[in-house]
CSV table of C-alpha atoms in Angstrom, one decimal:
chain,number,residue,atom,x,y,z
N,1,UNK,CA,4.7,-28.8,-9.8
N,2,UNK,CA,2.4,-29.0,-13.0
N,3,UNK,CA,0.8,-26.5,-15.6
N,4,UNK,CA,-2.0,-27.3,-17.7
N,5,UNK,CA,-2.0,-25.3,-20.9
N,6,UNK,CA,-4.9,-24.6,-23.1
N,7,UNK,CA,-4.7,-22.6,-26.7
N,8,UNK,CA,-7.1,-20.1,-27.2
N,9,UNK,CA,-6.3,-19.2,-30.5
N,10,UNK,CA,-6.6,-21.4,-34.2
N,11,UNK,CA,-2.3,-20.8,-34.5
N,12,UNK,CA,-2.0,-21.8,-30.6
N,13,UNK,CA,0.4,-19.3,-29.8
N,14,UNK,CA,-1.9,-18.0,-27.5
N,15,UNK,CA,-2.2,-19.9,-24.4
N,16,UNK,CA,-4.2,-19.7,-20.7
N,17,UNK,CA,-2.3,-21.5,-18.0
N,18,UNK,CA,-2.9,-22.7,-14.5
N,19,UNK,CA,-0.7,-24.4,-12.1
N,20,UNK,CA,0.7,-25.8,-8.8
N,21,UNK,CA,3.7,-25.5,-7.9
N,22,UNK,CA,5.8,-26.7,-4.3
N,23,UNK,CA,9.2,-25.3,-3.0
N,24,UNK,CA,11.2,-25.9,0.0
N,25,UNK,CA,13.9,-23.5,1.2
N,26,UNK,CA,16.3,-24.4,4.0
N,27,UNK,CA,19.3,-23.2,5.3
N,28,UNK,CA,21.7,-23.2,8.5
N,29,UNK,CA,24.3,-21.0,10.0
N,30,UNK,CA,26.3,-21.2,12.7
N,31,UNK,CA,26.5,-17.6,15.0
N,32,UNK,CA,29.7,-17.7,17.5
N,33,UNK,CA,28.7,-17.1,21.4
N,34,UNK,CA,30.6,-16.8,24.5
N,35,UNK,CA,29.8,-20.0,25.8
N,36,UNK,CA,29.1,-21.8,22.9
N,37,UNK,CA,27.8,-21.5,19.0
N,38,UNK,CA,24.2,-21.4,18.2
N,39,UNK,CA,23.1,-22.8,15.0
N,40,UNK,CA,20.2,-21.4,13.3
N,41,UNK,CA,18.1,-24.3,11.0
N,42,UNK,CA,15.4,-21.8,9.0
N,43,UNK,CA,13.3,-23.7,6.9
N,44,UNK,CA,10.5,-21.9,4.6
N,45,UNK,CA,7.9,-23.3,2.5
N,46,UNK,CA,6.0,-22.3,-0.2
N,47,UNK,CA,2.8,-23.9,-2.3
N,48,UNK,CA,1.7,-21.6,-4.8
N,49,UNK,CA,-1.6,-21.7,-7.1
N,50,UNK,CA,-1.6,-20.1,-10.5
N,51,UNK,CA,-3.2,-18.7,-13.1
N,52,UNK,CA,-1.8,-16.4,-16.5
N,53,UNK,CA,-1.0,-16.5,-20.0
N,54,UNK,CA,1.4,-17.4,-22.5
N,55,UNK,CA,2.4,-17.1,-25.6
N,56,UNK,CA,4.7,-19.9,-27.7
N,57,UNK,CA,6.0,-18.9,-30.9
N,58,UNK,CA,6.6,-21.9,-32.7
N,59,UNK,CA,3.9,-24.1,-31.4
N,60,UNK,CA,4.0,-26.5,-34.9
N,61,UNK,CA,7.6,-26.6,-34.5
N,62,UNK,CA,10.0,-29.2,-32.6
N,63,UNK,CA,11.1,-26.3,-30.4
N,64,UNK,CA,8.3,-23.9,-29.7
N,65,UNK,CA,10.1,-21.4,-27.0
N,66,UNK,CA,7.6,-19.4,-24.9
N,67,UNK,CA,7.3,-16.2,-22.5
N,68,UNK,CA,4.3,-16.2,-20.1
N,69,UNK,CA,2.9,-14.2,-17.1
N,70,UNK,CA,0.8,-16.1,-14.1
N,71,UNK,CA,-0.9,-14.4,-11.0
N,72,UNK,CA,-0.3,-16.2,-7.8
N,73,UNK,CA,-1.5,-17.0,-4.3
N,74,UNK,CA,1.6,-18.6,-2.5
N,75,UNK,CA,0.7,-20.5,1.1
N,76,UNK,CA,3.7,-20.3,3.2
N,77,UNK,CA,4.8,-22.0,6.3
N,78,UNK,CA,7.7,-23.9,7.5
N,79,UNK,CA,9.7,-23.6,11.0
N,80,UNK,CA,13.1,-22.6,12.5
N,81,UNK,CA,15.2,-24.1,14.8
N,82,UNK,CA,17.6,-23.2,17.3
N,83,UNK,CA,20.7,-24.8,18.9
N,84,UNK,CA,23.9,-25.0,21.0
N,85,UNK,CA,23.9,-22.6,24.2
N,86,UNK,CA,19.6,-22.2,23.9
N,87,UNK,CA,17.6,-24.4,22.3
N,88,UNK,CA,14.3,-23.7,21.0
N,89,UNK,CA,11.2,-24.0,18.2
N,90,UNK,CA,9.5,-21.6,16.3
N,91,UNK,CA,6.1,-22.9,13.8
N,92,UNK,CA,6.1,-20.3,10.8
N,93,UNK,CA,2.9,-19.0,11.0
N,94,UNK,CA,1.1,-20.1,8.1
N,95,UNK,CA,0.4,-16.8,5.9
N,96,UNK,CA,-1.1,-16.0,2.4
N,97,UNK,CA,0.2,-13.8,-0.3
N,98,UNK,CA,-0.2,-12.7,-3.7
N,99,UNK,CA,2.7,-12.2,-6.3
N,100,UNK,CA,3.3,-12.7,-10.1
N,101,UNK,CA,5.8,-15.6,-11.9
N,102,UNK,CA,7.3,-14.4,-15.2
N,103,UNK,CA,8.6,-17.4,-16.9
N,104,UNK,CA,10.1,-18.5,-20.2
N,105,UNK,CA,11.8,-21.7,-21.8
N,106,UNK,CA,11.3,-24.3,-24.5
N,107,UNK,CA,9.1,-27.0,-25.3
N,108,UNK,CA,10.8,-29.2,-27.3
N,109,UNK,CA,8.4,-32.1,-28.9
N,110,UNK,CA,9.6,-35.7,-29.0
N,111,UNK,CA,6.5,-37.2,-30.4
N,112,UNK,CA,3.5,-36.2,-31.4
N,113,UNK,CA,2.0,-36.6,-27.6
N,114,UNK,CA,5.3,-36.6,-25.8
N,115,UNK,CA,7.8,-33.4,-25.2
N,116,UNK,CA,10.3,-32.2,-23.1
N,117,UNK,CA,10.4,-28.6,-21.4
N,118,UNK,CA,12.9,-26.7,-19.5
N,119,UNK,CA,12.7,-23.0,-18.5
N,120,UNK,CA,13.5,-20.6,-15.9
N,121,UNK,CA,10.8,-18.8,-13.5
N,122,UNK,CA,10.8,-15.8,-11.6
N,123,UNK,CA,8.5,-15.6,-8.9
N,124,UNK,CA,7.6,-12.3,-6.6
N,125,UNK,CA,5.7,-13.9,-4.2
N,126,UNK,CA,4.8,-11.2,-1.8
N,127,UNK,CA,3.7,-8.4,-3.8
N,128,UNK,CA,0.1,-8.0,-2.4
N,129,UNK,CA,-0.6,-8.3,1.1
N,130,UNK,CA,2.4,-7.9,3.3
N,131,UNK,CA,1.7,-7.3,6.9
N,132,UNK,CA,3.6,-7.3,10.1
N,133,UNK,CA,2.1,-8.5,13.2
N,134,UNK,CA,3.2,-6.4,16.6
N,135,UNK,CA,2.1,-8.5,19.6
N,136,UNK,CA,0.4,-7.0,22.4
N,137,UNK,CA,-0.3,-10.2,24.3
N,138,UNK,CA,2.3,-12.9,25.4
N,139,UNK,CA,4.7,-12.6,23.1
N,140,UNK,CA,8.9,-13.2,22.8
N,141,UNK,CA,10.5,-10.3,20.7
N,142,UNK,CA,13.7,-12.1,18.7
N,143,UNK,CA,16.8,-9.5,19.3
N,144,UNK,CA,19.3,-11.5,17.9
N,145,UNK,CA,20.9,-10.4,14.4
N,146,UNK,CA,19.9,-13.5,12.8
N,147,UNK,CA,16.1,-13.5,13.0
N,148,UNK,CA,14.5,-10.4,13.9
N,149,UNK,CA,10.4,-10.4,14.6
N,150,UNK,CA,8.0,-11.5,17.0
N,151,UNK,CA,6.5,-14.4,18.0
N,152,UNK,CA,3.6,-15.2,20.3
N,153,UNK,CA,2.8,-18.9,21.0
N,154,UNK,CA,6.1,-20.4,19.1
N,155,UNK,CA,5.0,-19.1,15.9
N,156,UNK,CA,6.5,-16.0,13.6
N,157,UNK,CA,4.7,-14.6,11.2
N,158,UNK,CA,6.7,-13.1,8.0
N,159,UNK,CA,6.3,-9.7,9.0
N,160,UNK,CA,7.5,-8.5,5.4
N,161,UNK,CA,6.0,-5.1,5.8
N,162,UNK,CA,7.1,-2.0,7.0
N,163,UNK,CA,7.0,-0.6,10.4
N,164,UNK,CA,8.3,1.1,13.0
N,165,UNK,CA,10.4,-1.9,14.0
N,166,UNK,CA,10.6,-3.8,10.8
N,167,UNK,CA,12.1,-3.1,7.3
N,168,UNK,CA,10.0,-4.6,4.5
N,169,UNK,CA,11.0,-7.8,2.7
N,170,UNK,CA,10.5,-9.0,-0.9
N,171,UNK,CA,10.2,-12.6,-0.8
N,172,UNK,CA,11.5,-13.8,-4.3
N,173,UNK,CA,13.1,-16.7,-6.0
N,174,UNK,CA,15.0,-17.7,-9.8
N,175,UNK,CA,13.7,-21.1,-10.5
N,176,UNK,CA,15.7,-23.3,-13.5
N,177,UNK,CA,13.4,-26.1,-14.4
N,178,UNK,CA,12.9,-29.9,-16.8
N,179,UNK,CA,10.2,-31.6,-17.0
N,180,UNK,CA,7.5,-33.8,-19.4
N,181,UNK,CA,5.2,-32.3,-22.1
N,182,UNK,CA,2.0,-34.2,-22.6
N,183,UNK,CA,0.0,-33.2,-25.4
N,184,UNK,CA,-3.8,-33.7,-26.0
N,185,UNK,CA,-6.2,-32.5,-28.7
N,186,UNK,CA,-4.8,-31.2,-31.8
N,187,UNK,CA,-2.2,-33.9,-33.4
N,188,UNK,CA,0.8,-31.6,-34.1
N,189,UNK,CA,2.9,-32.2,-37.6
């Protein structure tokens, strides 16, 4: 990913962000069957545009750490796959929804335009606009224990809501993070 920051303030402490970000989560596990074991392959992504605030304390400093706040939109999609005694695809349904990322590290200058960062980000990503889609039309309901939902046309939508047949989700992640300051404008001291 990349943030741009820009101070708003003479001290710049205060500071207006915006951002990309990409992450991919996979995983795989194996369920036990009578005939044979099917292996579940879930993978999920996430690209997420932000906008916040944040606040460095030391930004004259080598080390300037910093706490900062960002609204989000986060685009997911991604697919699962299924193998061993049935074999199938499912397309996530691509979905939209808005969270908050809290987020905090250091910003440790090299030079006067180069830097280092590393931090830690915590990202809700599913705070506003949840939803769960019940099919009516053609549609496969998923009974096993490992991937409940529905799905109409190979595709499942999140369905991180509550309903009568689904418990809500919170979609969240910890992110630890290093990266590359660039620094333009002001000449730092």
């Amino acid at each position: 990913g990349a943030i741009g920051k820009y101070a708003v303030d003479t001290l710049g402490k205060a500071r207006l962000t915006a951002g990309f970000n990409y992450n991919t989560f996979s995983g795989s596990m194996d369920y036990p069957r009578t005939s044979a074991t099917l292996t579940y392959k879930n993978k999920v992504n996430i690209f997420t545009i932000s906008a916040g605030a944040e606040y460095g304390f030391f930004p004259k400093k080598k080390f300037n750490p910093f706490v900062g706040l960002d609204l989000a939109i986060n685009f997911y999609s991604g697919k699962i796959e299924a193998s061993g005694d049935s074999t199938f695809n499912l397309q996530r349904k691509s979905e939209s929804r808005f969270g908050v990322v809290a987020n905090g590290g250091v910003d440790i200058k090299l030079n006067k335009s180069i830097g280092a960062v590393i931090g830690v980000k915590y990202a809700l990503t599913n705070l506003i606009g949840k939803k769960t889609e019940i099919q009516t039309t053609t549609s496969n309901t998923l009974t096993d224990d490992e991937e409940t939902g529905t799905s109409s046309f190979r595709e499942l939508g999140l369905n991180d809501e509550e309903s009568s047949t689904n418990t809500a989700k919170t979609l969240n992640y910890l992110q630890f993070y290093a990266g590359i300051s660039f620094y333009f404008g002001q000449a730092f001291k």
